[in-house]
CSV table of C-alpha atoms in Angstrom, one decimal:
chain,number,residue,atom,x,y,z
A,1,UNK,CA,-48.0,41.4,-30.6
A,2,UNK,CA,-49.3,40.2,-27.3
A,3,UNK,CA,-52.4,38.8,-29.1
A,4,UNK,CA,-50.2,37.2,-32.0
A,5,UNK,CA,-48.1,35.3,-29.4
A,6,UNK,CA,-51.1,34.0,-27.5
A,7,UNK,CA,-52.8,33.1,-30.8
A,8,UNK,CA,-49.8,31.3,-32.0
A,9,UNK,CA,-49.5,29.4,-29.0
A,10,UNK,CA,-53.1,28.3,-28.8
A,11,UNK,CA,-52.7,27.3,-32.5
A,12,UNK,CA,-49.8,25.2,-31.8
A,13,UNK,CA,-51.3,23.6,-28.7
A,14,UNK,CA,-54.4,22.5,-31.1
A,15,UNK,CA,-52.0,21.5,-34.0
A,16,UNK,CA,-49.9,19.2,-31.4
A,17,UNK,CA,-52.6,17.6,-29.8
A,18,UNK,CA,-54.5,16.8,-33.0
A,19,UNK,CA,-51.5,15.7,-34.8
A,20,UNK,CA,-49.2,14.3,-32.2
A,21,UNK,CA,-50.4,13.7,-28.7
A,22,UNK,CA,-53.8,12.3,-29.5
A,23,UNK,CA,-52.2,10.2,-32.1
A,24,UNK,CA,-49.9,8.6,-29.7
A,25,UNK,CA,-52.7,8.1,-27.4
A,26,UNK,CA,-54.7,6.3,-30.0
A,27,UNK,CA,-51.5,4.2,-31.0
A,28,UNK,CA,-51.4,3.1,-27.4
A,29,UNK,CA,-55.0,2.1,-27.4
A,30,UNK,CA,-54.5,0.0,-30.6
A,31,UNK,CA,-51.7,-1.8,-29.2
A,32,UNK,CA,-53.5,-2.5,-25.8
A,33,UNK,CA,-56.7,-3.7,-27.6
A,34,UNK,CA,-59.2,-1.1,-26.6
A,35,UNK,CA,-62.8,-1.8,-27.9
A,36,UNK,CA,-63.4,0.0,-31.1
A,37,UNK,CA,-66.4,1.9,-29.9
A,38,UNK,CA,-64.2,3.4,-27.2
A,39,UNK,CA,-61.7,4.6,-29.6
A,40,UNK,CA,-64.6,6.6,-31.3
A,41,UNK,CA,-65.6,8.0,-28.0
A,42,UNK,CA,-61.9,9.0,-27.3
A,43,UNK,CA,-61.8,10.9,-30.5
A,44,UNK,CA,-64.9,12.9,-29.8
A,45,UNK,CA,-63.8,13.5,-26.1
A,46,UNK,CA,-60.2,14.6,-26.8
A,47,UNK,CA,-60.7,16.8,-29.9
A,48,UNK,CA,-64.3,18.2,-29.5
A,49,UNK,CA,-63.0,20.6,-26.7
A,50,UNK,CA,-60.3,22.0,-29.3
A,51,UNK,CA,-63.4,23.6,-31.1
A,52,UNK,CA,-63.7,25.9,-27.9
A,53,UNK,CA,-60.3,27.4,-28.0
A,54,UNK,CA,-60.7,30.1,-30.5
A,55,UNK,CA,-63.2,31.7,-28.0
A,56,UNK,CA,-60.3,31.8,-25.4
A,57,UNK,CA,-58.6,34.4,-27.5
A,58,UNK,CA,-59.5,38.0,-27.2
A,59,UNK,CA,-61.8,39.6,-29.8
A,60,UNK,CA,-58.9,41.8,-30.9
A,61,UNK,CA,-56.9,38.7,-32.0
A,62,UNK,CA,-59.2,38.3,-35.2
A,63,UNK,CA,-56.9,36.6,-37.4
A,64,UNK,CA,-55.7,34.1,-34.7
A,65,UNK,CA,-59.5,33.3,-33.7
A,66,UNK,CA,-60.2,32.5,-37.3
A,67,UNK,CA,-57.2,30.3,-37.9
A,68,UNK,CA,-57.7,28.4,-34.9
A,69,UNK,CA,-61.5,27.9,-35.3
A,70,UNK,CA,-60.7,26.5,-38.9
A,71,UNK,CA,-57.7,24.3,-37.9
A,72,UNK,CA,-59.4,22.8,-34.7
A,73,UNK,CA,-62.3,21.7,-36.9
A,74,UNK,CA,-60.1,20.3,-39.6
A,75,UNK,CA,-57.8,18.5,-37.3
A,76,UNK,CA,-60.9,17.0,-35.4
A,77,UNK,CA,-62.4,15.7,-38.7
A,78,UNK,CA,-58.8,14.1,-40.0
A,79,UNK,CA,-58.4,12.6,-36.8
A,80,UNK,CA,-61.7,11.2,-36.5
A,81,UNK,CA,-60.7,9.5,-39.8
A,82,UNK,CA,-57.9,8.0,-38.4
A,83,UNK,CA,-59.8,6.6,-35.4
A,84,UNK,CA,-62.7,5.1,-37.9
A,85,UNK,CA,-61.1,4.5,-41.2
A,86,UNK,CA,-59.3,0.9,-41.2
A,87,UNK,CA,-57.3,1.8,-44.2
A,88,UNK,CA,-55.7,4.7,-42.2
A,89,UNK,CA,-55.1,2.7,-39.2
A,90,UNK,CA,-52.8,0.4,-41.3
A,91,UNK,CA,-50.7,3.3,-42.1
A,92,UNK,CA,-47.6,3.9,-39.9
A,93,UNK,CA,-47.7,6.4,-37.1
A,94,UNK,CA,-45.8,9.1,-39.0
A,95,UNK,CA,-48.3,8.9,-42.0
A,96,UNK,CA,-51.2,9.1,-39.8
A,97,UNK,CA,-49.9,12.3,-38.2
A,98,UNK,CA,-49.3,13.7,-41.7
A,99,UNK,CA,-52.7,12.9,-42.4
A,100,UNK,CA,-54.1,15.2,-39.6
A,101,UNK,CA,-51.7,18.0,-39.5
A,102,UNK,CA,-49.1,18.2,-42.1
A,103,UNK,CA,-50.3,17.1,-45.4
A,104,UNK,CA,-53.8,18.6,-45.5
A,105,UNK,CA,-54.6,16.1,-48.2
A,106,UNK,CA,-55.8,12.7,-47.4
A,107,UNK,CA,-52.5,11.0,-47.0
A,108,UNK,CA,-53.9,7.6,-48.8
A,109,UNK,CA,-54.0,9.8,-52.0
A,110,UNK,CA,-50.2,10.1,-52.1
A,111,UNK,CA,-47.9,8.8,-54.6
A,112,UNK,CA,-44.0,9.0,-54.9
A,113,UNK,CA,-41.7,10.9,-57.1
A,114,UNK,CA,-39.5,8.9,-59.3
A,115,UNK,CA,-37.6,11.5,-61.4
A,116,UNK,CA,-35.2,14.3,-60.2
A,117,UNK,CA,-36.0,16.1,-57.2
A,118,UNK,CA,-34.2,19.2,-58.2
A,119,UNK,CA,-36.3,19.4,-61.4
A,120,UNK,CA,-39.5,18.9,-59.6
A,121,UNK,CA,-38.4,21.7,-56.9
A,122,UNK,CA,-37.6,24.4,-59.7
A,123,UNK,CA,-41.0,23.4,-61.6
A,124,UNK,CA,-42.8,23.8,-58.4
A,125,UNK,CA,-41.1,27.3,-57.5
A,126,UNK,CA,-41.6,28.6,-61.0
A,127,UNK,CA,-45.3,27.8,-60.9
A,128,UNK,CA,-45.5,29.4,-57.5
A,129,UNK,CA,-43.8,32.5,-58.4
A,130,UNK,CA,-46.4,33.1,-61.1
A,131,UNK,CA,-49.2,33.2,-58.5
A,132,UNK,CA,-47.3,35.3,-56.0
A,133,UNK,CA,-47.0,38.1,-58.5
A,134,UNK,CA,-50.6,37.8,-59.4
A,135,UNK,CA,-51.4,37.7,-55.6
A,136,UNK,CA,-49.5,40.7,-55.3
A,137,UNK,CA,-50.7,42.7,-58.3
A,138,UNK,CA,-54.4,42.0,-57.2
A,139,UNK,CA,-53.9,43.1,-53.6
A,140,UNK,CA,-52.2,46.4,-55.0
A,141,UNK,CA,-55.0,46.9,-57.2
A,142,UNK,CA,-57.8,46.5,-54.4
A,143,UNK,CA,-56.0,48.7,-51.8
A,144,UNK,CA,-55.3,51.4,-54.3
A,145,UNK,CA,-58.9,51.8,-55.5
A,146,UNK,CA,-60.6,51.1,-52.4
A,147,UNK,CA,-61.9,54.5,-51.9
A,148,UNK,CA,-63.2,54.9,-55.4
A,149,UNK,CA,-66.7,53.6,-55.9
A,150,UNK,CA,-67.8,53.0,-59.4
A,151,UNK,CA,-69.0,50.2,-61.6
A,152,UNK,CA,-65.6,49.8,-63.1
A,153,UNK,CA,-64.2,49.4,-59.5
A,154,UNK,CA,-66.9,47.0,-58.6
A,155,UNK,CA,-65.8,44.7,-61.4
A,156,UNK,CA,-62.1,45.2,-60.8
A,157,UNK,CA,-62.5,44.3,-57.1
A,158,UNK,CA,-64.7,41.2,-58.2
A,159,UNK,CA,-62.0,40.1,-60.6
A,160,UNK,CA,-59.2,40.8,-58.2
A,161,UNK,CA,-60.9,39.0,-55.2
A,162,UNK,CA,-61.3,35.9,-57.5
A,163,UNK,CA,-57.7,36.1,-58.5
A,164,UNK,CA,-56.6,36.5,-54.8
A,165,UNK,CA,-58.4,33.4,-53.5
A,166,UNK,CA,-57.2,31.4,-56.4
A,167,UNK,CA,-53.7,32.4,-56.1
A,168,UNK,CA,-53.6,31.9,-52.6
A,169,UNK,CA,-54.9,28.2,-52.8
A,170,UNK,CA,-52.3,27.7,-55.6
A,171,UNK,CA,-49.6,29.0,-53.4
A,172,UNK,CA,-50.7,26.8,-50.5
A,173,UNK,CA,-51.0,23.8,-52.5
A,174,UNK,CA,-47.1,24.3,-54.0
A,175,UNK,CA,-45.8,25.0,-50.2
A,176,UNK,CA,-47.7,21.6,-49.4
A,177,UNK,CA,-45.5,20.0,-52.3
A,178,UNK,CA,-42.3,21.7,-51.2
A,179,UNK,CA,-42.2,20.4,-48.0
A,180,UNK,CA,-43.0,16.8,-48.9
A,181,UNK,CA,-40.6,16.8,-51.4
A,182,UNK,CA,-37.4,15.5,-49.2
A,183,UNK,CA,-39.6,12.4,-48.5
A,184,UNK,CA,-40.4,12.1,-52.4
A,185,UNK,CA,-43.9,12.1,-51.5
A,186,UNK,CA,-46.1,13.4,-54.3
A,187,UNK,CA,-49.5,14.9,-53.1
A,188,UNK,CA,-52.4,15.5,-55.6
A,189,UNK,CA,-53.1,18.8,-56.9
A,190,UNK,CA,-55.0,21.2,-54.4
A,191,UNK,CA,-56.0,23.2,-57.4
A,192,UNK,CA,-56.5,21.4,-60.5
A,193,UNK,CA,-56.5,24.3,-63.0
A,194,UNK,CA,-60.0,25.6,-62.4
A,195,UNK,CA,-59.5,28.2,-65.1
A,196,UNK,CA,-59.7,25.5,-67.6
A,197,UNK,CA,-63.2,24.5,-66.5
A,198,UNK,CA,-65.9,24.3,-69.3
A,199,UNK,CA,-68.8,24.1,-66.7
A,200,UNK,CA,-69.7,25.1,-63.0
A,201,UNK,CA,-70.1,21.7,-62.1
A,202,UNK,CA,-66.8,20.8,-63.4
A,203,UNK,CA,-65.1,23.7,-61.5
A,204,UNK,CA,-66.5,23.2,-58.2
A,205,UNK,CA,-66.8,19.3,-58.5
A,206,UNK,CA,-63.4,18.3,-59.8
A,207,UNK,CA,-61.2,21.4,-60.1
A,208,UNK,CA,-61.3,23.9,-57.2
A,209,UNK,CA,-59.8,23.1,-53.8
A,210,UNK,CA,-59.8,19.4,-54.2
A,211,UNK,CA,-59.3,18.7,-50.5
A,212,UNK,CA,-62.4,20.7,-49.5
A,213,UNK,CA,-64.5,19.3,-52.4
A,214,UNK,CA,-63.5,15.8,-51.3
A,215,UNK,CA,-64.5,16.3,-47.8
A,216,UNK,CA,-67.9,17.9,-48.9
A,217,UNK,CA,-68.4,14.9,-51.2
A,218,UNK,CA,-67.6,12.1,-48.5
A,219,UNK,CA,-69.7,13.7,-45.5
A,220,UNK,CA,-72.5,15.5,-47.2
A,221,UNK,CA,-73.3,14.6,-50.7
A,222,UNK,CA,-72.6,11.0,-50.9
A,223,UNK,CA,-74.2,10.3,-47.5
A,224,UNK,CA,-77.4,12.0,-48.7
A,225,UNK,CA,-77.8,10.4,-52.1
A,226,UNK,CA,-77.1,7.0,-50.4
A,227,UNK,CA,-80.0,7.8,-48.0
A,228,UNK,CA,-82.3,8.3,-51.1
A,229,UNK,CA,-82.1,12.2,-51.1
A,230,UNK,CA,-82.7,13.7,-54.4
A,231,UNK,CA,-79.5,14.8,-56.0
A,232,UNK,CA,-80.5,18.2,-56.5
A,233,UNK,CA,-81.3,18.5,-52.7
A,234,UNK,CA,-78.0,17.0,-51.9
A,235,UNK,CA,-76.2,19.6,-54.0
A,236,UNK,CA,-77.9,22.3,-52.4
A,237,UNK,CA,-77.1,21.1,-49.0
A,238,UNK,CA,-73.4,20.4,-50.1
A,239,UNK,CA,-73.2,24.2,-51.1
A,240,UNK,CA,-74.8,25.2,-47.8
A,241,UNK,CA,-72.4,23.1,-45.8
A,242,UNK,CA,-69.7,24.7,-47.9
A,243,UNK,CA,-70.8,28.1,-47.2
A,244,UNK,CA,-70.9,27.3,-43.4
A,245,UNK,CA,-67.5,25.8,-43.7
A,246,UNK,CA,-66.1,29.1,-45.1
A,247,UNK,CA,-68.2,31.4,-43.1
A,248,UNK,CA,-67.8,30.2,-39.6
A,249,UNK,CA,-64.1,30.9,-39.1
A,250,UNK,CA,-64.7,34.3,-40.3
A,251,UNK,CA,-67.7,34.9,-38.0
A,252,UNK,CA,-65.5,33.7,-35.0
A,253,UNK,CA,-62.9,36.4,-36.1
A,254,UNK,CA,-65.3,39.2,-35.8
A,255,UNK,CA,-67.5,39.1,-39.3
A,256,UNK,CA,-70.7,40.7,-38.8
A,257,UNK,CA,-74.3,38.9,-39.6
A,258,UNK,CA,-74.8,41.0,-42.6
A,259,UNK,CA,-71.4,40.1,-44.1
A,260,UNK,CA,-72.0,36.4,-43.1
A,261,UNK,CA,-75.2,36.6,-45.0
A,262,UNK,CA,-73.5,38.2,-48.2
A,263,UNK,CA,-71.0,35.3,-48.2
A,264,UNK,CA,-73.7,32.7,-47.7
A,265,UNK,CA,-75.5,34.2,-50.5
A,266,UNK,CA,-72.3,33.9,-52.8
A,267,UNK,CA,-72.7,29.9,-52.3
A,268,UNK,CA,-76.5,30.1,-52.9
A,269,UNK,CA,-75.8,32.0,-56.0
A,270,UNK,CA,-73.6,29.3,-57.3
A,271,UNK,CA,-75.8,26.4,-56.8
A,272,UNK,CA,-78.6,28.5,-58.5
A,273,UNK,CA,-76.3,28.9,-61.5
A,274,UNK,CA,-75.4,25.4,-61.7
A,275,UNK,CA,-79.1,24.5,-62.0
A,276,UNK,CA,-79.6,27.2,-64.7
A,277,UNK,CA,-76.6,25.7,-66.5
A,278,UNK,CA,-78.4,22.5,-66.6
A,279,UNK,CA,-81.4,24.1,-68.0
A,280,UNK,CA,-80.0,26.2,-70.6
A,281,UNK,CA,-77.8,23.2,-71.6
A,282,UNK,CA,-74.4,24.7,-71.4
A,283,UNK,CA,-72.7,21.6,-72.2
A,284,UNK,CA,-73.8,21.8,-75.7
A,285,UNK,CA,-72.2,25.3,-76.3
A,286,UNK,CA,-69.0,25.8,-78.0
A,287,UNK,CA,-65.9,25.7,-75.9
A,288,UNK,CA,-65.0,29.3,-75.8
A,289,UNK,CA,-68.7,30.2,-74.9
A,290,UNK,CA,-68.6,27.5,-72.1
A,291,UNK,CA,-65.3,28.9,-70.4
A,292,UNK,CA,-66.8,32.4,-70.6
A,293,UNK,CA,-70.0,31.3,-68.8
A,294,UNK,CA,-67.9,29.4,-66.1
A,295,UNK,CA,-65.6,32.3,-65.4
A,296,UNK,CA,-68.3,34.9,-65.6
A,297,UNK,CA,-70.7,32.9,-63.3
A,298,UNK,CA,-67.8,32.5,-60.7
A,299,UNK,CA,-66.3,35.8,-60.9
A,300,UNK,CA,-69.3,38.2,-61.3
A,301,UNK,CA,-71.1,37.4,-57.8
A,302,UNK,CA,-67.7,37.1,-56.1
A,303,UNK,CA,-67.9,40.5,-54.4
A,304,UNK,CA,-70.3,38.8,-52.0
A,305,UNK,CA,-67.6,36.5,-50.7
A,306,UNK,CA,-64.3,38.7,-51.2
A,307,UNK,CA,-65.9,42.0,-50.0
A,308,UNK,CA,-66.6,40.8,-46.4
A,309,UNK,CA,-63.1,39.3,-46.5
A,310,UNK,CA,-61.2,42.6,-47.5
A,311,UNK,CA,-63.6,44.6,-45.2
A,312,UNK,CA,-62.6,42.3,-42.2
A,313,UNK,CA,-58.9,42.5,-43.3
A,314,UNK,CA,-59.1,46.3,-43.4
A,315,UNK,CA,-58.2,46.5,-47.1
A,316,UNK,CA,-61.7,48.4,-48.2
């Protein structure tokens, strides 16, 4: 309980600083005509120390070390965007705060709800309920079969692990939509029906966790290709960056080197399968075959990713 209290307090300090206090200081700097370069140094000097906050927590507070490490990196990136992107500086202070620590999405991609809020509320809740049920069933199946090692269990855990991750992201996306609903703000879909993908390129590039994919595109893939780097190399670099983005918080939380390597291997398997997909011309296959290829390519190696997570969580 003490670790949870300290962890929650450290997370709140990180959130409050990135979302509110640093924003107010930046607003003051704008109004007093500070030099633009000084504003960027300000972003670095005020937010970089937040990356050290997870290491102030005891090793026993595994969950909070992971949460704070992930949150501090994300808030730092979003605040840097507020400082360096002119279009964001034109937004009002409340929306800039939302961009850093409330909306998760890039607030510039918002739209506004014109219809009934009641209908929108029940539509979101009905979809969220389906994924809550799927998540609970998957967790139950994994925990109830964790001591039984067989080929069938291996496939079951791979499938359930994939469903757990997918449903968790769906639920998170619906929660984001719900607490923006009173303001009639419509956020983009966090999960754009990845189960409907007909290729791995479509799955990872356009449908799965659209916020993280957009960040990777903006800060890894596009900068490399704009500098003349081959697209294949840029794709590999993007998957490596994605792997590090996912593994780092879990490593801070106590993930072993072996399990971290296993998780990174999942991302490497995906980029390899993207290249294989192009070589065997999956795009020319029939629709049901393309969908089966995509689902199998994502799910079958997923034990490399979900296994270490379940192990760290004490589920297996």
